[in-house]
Amino acid sequence: GNSVTQMEGPVTLSEEAFLTINCTYTATGYPSLFWYVQYPGEGLQLLLKATKADDKGSNKGFEATYRKETTSFHLEKGSVQVSDSAVYFCALNVGSGTYKYIFGTGTRLKVLA
Amino acid sequence: DTGVSQNPRHKITKRGQNVTFRCDPISEHNRLYWYRQTLGQGPEFLTYFQNEAQLEKSRLLSDRFSAERPKGSFSTLEIQRTEQGDSAMYLCASRPGTANTEAFFGQGTRLTVV
């Protein structure tokens, strides 16, 4: 079946530190991969996506590369800010039928000034 | 259009009562999804509509749950005879019908069953 595994949090970093949040997946077919972010009290917002192998998604300084050989989609940012504090969800959908998402459990990031 | 809208934002109910949530998707989106998110977990798929047709339901959607999208626009999710285990955030999402497009999520309805 399809599944997503994320590193457990919380992750606590100082401002301007380098961020990596690991995400690996198991999927039948050829999934699209996504990172969503959830700020306190808000819904999920798309951060970035990649629809095929070797694609790199990027947005707001965050990047993730779709690695089919390692079934991974790790999220990185070179210099985090306090405003990046949120919960980050890795997700996949398989491009057939419903296109429903399978989410990881989420990783809480706390950035300290 | 300001995005996916969900009402109410919060609902507290007594065990055994019925509750109904509403989702208004982005107007041109014909696909609509309901997810449930419990504390510390990622959202889990509940059900999917393409226009007014409910095409898939998760095993999580017990017979106490029913969802409708009568005119292919807004959707409602009703939970009958609520239980404490139903306490969760209920998220609605919509997307257009084209492939490889992402879903847009509402802010969710937080249900607390006491």
Short mmCIF file of C-alpha atoms in Angstrom, two decimals:
data_model
loop_
_atom_site.label_atom_id
_atom_site.label_comp_id
_atom_site.label_asym_id
_atom_site.label_seq_id
_atom_site.Cartn_x
_atom_site.Cartn_y
_atom_site.Cartn_z
CA GLY A 1 0.00 0.00 0.00
CA ASN A 2 0.91 3.68 -0.05
CA SER A 3 2.51 5.30 2.98
CA VAL A 4 4.65 8.24 4.08
CA THR A 5 7.18 8.24 6.90
CA GLN A 6 8.51 11.48 8.36
CA MET A 7 11.12 12.11 10.98
CA GLU A 8 9.61 12.69 14.38
CA GLY A 9 9.73 16.05 15.99
CA PRO A 10 9.83 18.41 17.53
CA VAL A 11 12.80 19.90 15.76
CA THR A 12 14.22 22.93 17.57
CA LEU A 13 16.68 25.18 15.77
CA SER A 14 18.22 28.57 16.25
CA GLU A 15 17.44 31.28 13.74
CA GLU A 16 19.59 31.03 10.58
CA ALA A 17 20.33 27.34 11.14
CA PHE A 18 20.08 24.77 8.35
CA LEU A 19 16.93 22.66 8.28
CA THR A 20 16.39 19.13 7.05
CA ILE A 21 13.18 17.21 7.61
CA ASN A 22 13.35 13.67 6.28
CA CYS A 23 10.51 12.07 4.35
CA THR A 24 10.41 8.66 2.71
CA TYR A 25 7.52 7.02 0.96
CA THR A 26 6.16 3.73 -0.27
CA ALA A 27 3.88 3.83 -3.26
CA THR A 28 2.49 1.80 -6.09
CA GLY A 29 2.57 3.61 -9.38
CA TYR A 30 4.11 7.03 -9.83
CA PRO A 31 3.15 9.40 -7.02
CA SER A 32 3.31 13.14 -6.89
CA LEU A 33 4.95 14.39 -3.72
CA PHE A 34 4.07 17.41 -1.62
CA TRP A 35 5.09 19.34 1.44
CA TYR A 36 2.33 21.16 3.27
CA VAL A 37 2.78 23.52 6.22
CA GLN A 38 0.32 24.16 9.03
CA TYR A 39 0.74 27.29 11.12
CA PRO A 40 -0.94 27.43 14.53
CA GLY A 41 -4.70 27.71 14.22
CA GLU A 42 -4.67 27.53 10.45
CA GLY A 43 -5.33 24.99 7.73
CA LEU A 44 -2.79 23.28 5.54
CA GLN A 45 -0.97 25.36 2.97
CA LEU A 46 0.96 23.92 0.07
CA LEU A 47 4.66 24.68 0.46
CA LEU A 48 6.03 22.88 -2.60
CA LYS A 49 5.48 19.89 -4.84
CA ALA A 50 7.19 17.61 -7.35
CA THR A 51 5.35 15.47 -9.84
CA LYS A 52 8.05 13.20 -11.24
CA ALA A 53 11.44 11.75 -10.38
CA ASP A 54 14.36 14.21 -10.12
CA ASP A 55 12.00 17.20 -10.02
CA LYS A 56 12.92 19.82 -7.44
CA GLY A 57 10.15 21.75 -5.76
CA SER A 58 11.01 25.10 -4.19
CA ASN A 59 9.22 27.95 -2.45
CA LYS A 60 10.10 30.60 0.15
CA GLY A 61 13.65 29.28 0.46
CA PHE A 62 12.51 25.68 1.02
CA GLU A 63 13.53 22.93 -1.40
CA ALA A 64 12.86 19.23 -1.84
CA THR A 65 14.01 16.84 -4.58
CA TYR A 66 11.98 13.82 -5.69
CA ARG A 67 14.43 10.89 -5.39
CA LYS A 68 12.94 7.75 -6.85
CA GLU A 69 16.02 5.61 -6.15
CA THR A 70 15.83 6.30 -2.42
CA THR A 71 12.04 6.91 -2.33
CA SER A 72 12.66 10.17 -0.52
CA PHE A 73 11.52 13.79 -0.59
CA HIS A 74 13.50 15.52 2.16
CA LEU A 75 12.68 19.15 2.94
CA GLU A 76 15.58 21.59 3.31
CA LYS A 77 16.09 25.26 4.01
CA GLY A 78 19.43 26.96 4.27
CA SER A 79 18.54 29.54 6.92
CA VAL A 80 15.38 29.25 9.01
CA GLN A 81 13.50 32.14 10.55
CA VAL A 82 11.30 32.33 13.62
CA SER A 83 8.34 32.71 11.27
CA ASP A 84 9.03 29.21 9.88
CA SER A 85 7.86 27.69 13.16
CA ALA A 86 5.00 25.39 12.18
CA VAL A 87 4.12 21.75 11.55
CA TYR A 88 5.33 20.34 8.23
CA PHE A 89 3.57 17.45 6.49
CA CYS A 90 4.95 15.31 3.71
CA ALA A 91 2.29 13.78 1.45
CA LEU A 92 1.84 11.81 -1.71
CA ASN A 93 -0.93 11.14 -4.11
CA VAL A 94 -1.04 8.55 -6.81
CA GLY A 95 -2.18 9.88 -10.15
CA SER A 96 -5.19 7.71 -10.67
CA GLY A 97 -8.74 7.75 -9.44
CA THR A 98 -9.29 10.08 -6.55
CA TYR A 99 -5.86 11.74 -6.24
CA LYS A 100 -6.39 11.56 -2.50
CA TYR A 101 -3.47 12.40 -0.26
CA ILE A 102 -1.58 10.08 2.04
CA PHE A 103 0.07 12.19 4.73
CA GLY A 104 2.93 11.60 7.10
CA THR A 105 2.43 12.26 10.79
CA GLY A 106 3.93 15.74 10.60
CA THR A 107 7.08 17.29 12.05
CA ARG A 108 6.84 20.25 14.37
CA LEU A 109 9.55 22.86 13.84
CA LYS A 110 10.36 25.46 16.46
CA VAL A 111 12.82 28.19 15.59
CA LEU A 112 14.29 30.22 18.42
CA ALA A 113 15.46 33.81 18.04
CA ASP B 1 -12.87 33.89 -4.10
CA THR B 2 -11.02 33.65 -0.83
CA GLY B 3 -10.37 29.92 -0.79
CA VAL B 4 -12.00 26.94 0.87
CA SER B 5 -14.36 27.96 3.65
CA GLN B 6 -15.46 25.72 6.51
CA ASN B 7 -18.10 26.35 9.13
CA PRO B 8 -18.22 26.28 12.03
CA ARG B 9 -14.58 26.65 13.04
CA HIS B 10 -15.21 25.06 16.40
CA LYS B 11 -17.95 22.80 17.70
CA ILE B 12 -18.40 21.40 21.18
CA THR B 13 -21.12 18.81 21.55
CA LYS B 14 -22.30 16.29 24.05
CA ARG B 15 -21.83 12.61 23.37
CA GLY B 16 -24.77 11.19 21.49
CA GLN B 17 -25.71 14.41 19.72
CA ASN B 18 -25.64 14.89 15.96
CA VAL B 19 -23.42 17.49 14.33
CA THR B 20 -23.15 18.84 10.79
CA PHE B 21 -20.24 20.68 9.21
CA ARG B 22 -20.24 22.66 6.01
CA CYS B 23 -17.54 23.16 3.38
CA ASP B 24 -17.63 25.69 0.56
CA PRO B 25 -14.90 24.83 -1.95
CA ILE B 26 -13.20 27.13 -4.42
CA SER B 27 -15.91 27.78 -6.96
CA GLU B 28 -14.34 26.26 -10.06
CA HIS B 29 -13.13 23.12 -8.28
CA ASN B 30 -15.20 20.06 -9.08
CA ARG B 31 -13.32 17.71 -6.71
CA LEU B 32 -13.88 17.85 -2.98
CA TYR B 33 -12.34 15.87 -0.13
CA TRP B 34 -12.94 15.43 3.57
CA TYR B 35 -10.09 14.47 5.91
CA ARG B 36 -9.87 13.93 9.64
CA GLN B 37 -6.86 15.00 11.68
CA THR B 38 -6.34 13.89 15.28
CA LEU B 39 -3.80 15.42 17.63
CA GLY B 40 -0.24 14.72 16.61
CA GLN B 41 -1.22 12.93 13.42
CA GLY B 42 -1.45 13.78 9.78
CA PRO B 43 -4.79 14.14 8.07
CA GLU B 44 -6.52 10.90 7.07
CA PHE B 45 -8.76 10.62 4.05
CA LEU B 46 -12.47 10.19 4.71
CA THR B 47 -14.32 10.68 1.44
CA TYR B 48 -14.18 12.15 -2.07
CA PHE B 49 -16.65 13.84 -4.39
CA GLN B 50 -16.40 14.54 -8.06
CA ASN B 51 -19.11 17.08 -8.70
CA GLU B 52 -22.14 15.73 -6.79
CA ALA B 53 -21.07 12.09 -6.93
CA GLN B 54 -19.46 10.52 -3.89
CA LEU B 55 -16.92 8.24 -5.52
CA GLU B 56 -14.88 6.92 -2.61
CA LYS B 57 -15.33 6.43 1.12
CA SER B 58 -12.68 5.37 3.58
CA ARG B 59 -13.19 2.54 6.03
CA LEU B 60 -12.81 5.30 8.64
CA LEU B 61 -16.21 6.58 7.59
CA SER B 62 -18.47 4.50 9.80
CA ASP B 63 -22.21 4.29 9.24
CA ARG B 64 -22.63 7.19 11.70
CA PHE B 65 -20.95 9.46 9.18
CA SER B 66 -22.62 10.76 6.05
CA ALA B 67 -21.43 13.30 3.53
CA GLU B 68 -23.30 15.02 0.72
CA ARG B 69 -22.60 17.45 -2.06
CA PRO B 70 -26.07 17.93 -3.46
CA LYS B 71 -25.46 20.39 -6.28
CA GLY B 72 -21.78 19.81 -6.81
CA SER B 73 -20.90 22.97 -4.93
CA PHE B 74 -20.86 23.03 -1.10
CA SER B 75 -20.64 19.84 0.93
CA THR B 76 -21.84 18.77 4.36
CA LEU B 77 -20.46 16.16 6.70
CA GLU B 78 -22.84 14.85 9.36
CA ILE B 79 -21.89 12.74 12.34
CA GLN B 80 -24.74 11.03 14.14
CA ARG B 81 -24.65 9.87 17.75
CA THR B 82 -21.24 11.42 18.34
CA GLU B 83 -18.66 9.58 20.43
CA GLN B 84 -15.63 10.94 22.24
CA GLY B 85 -13.42 9.26 19.67
CA ASP B 86 -14.91 11.54 17.02
CA SER B 87 -13.10 14.51 18.57
CA ALA B 88 -10.75 15.73 15.85
CA MET B 89 -10.15 18.43 13.27
CA TYR B 90 -12.23 17.86 10.14
CA LEU B 91 -10.59 19.29 7.05
CA CYS B 92 -12.13 19.95 3.67
CA ALA B 93 -10.08 20.33 0.51
CA SER B 94 -10.87 21.03 -3.12
CA ARG B 95 -9.02 20.91 -6.40
CA PRO B 96 -9.72 21.33 -10.09
CA GLY B 97 -10.15 18.33 -12.33
CA THR B 98 -6.82 18.59 -14.13
CA ALA B 99 -4.04 16.16 -13.30
CA ASN B 100 -1.07 17.01 -11.10
CA THR B 101 -2.81 19.92 -9.42
CA GLU B 102 -2.65 20.33 -5.69
CA ALA B 103 -5.55 20.45 -3.30
CA PHE B 104 -6.43 23.58 -1.35
CA PHE B 105 -7.45 23.12 2.25
CA GLY B 106 -9.87 24.99 4.44
CA GLN B 107 -9.03 25.97 8.01
CA GLY B 108 -10.97 23.04 9.38
CA THR B 109 -13.69 22.46 11.93
CA ARG B 110 -12.47 21.39 15.33
CA LEU B 111 -14.94 19.04 16.99
CA THR B 112 -14.84 18.33 20.70
CA VAL B 113 -17.21 15.68 22.05
CA VAL B 114 -17.70 15.88 25.82
#
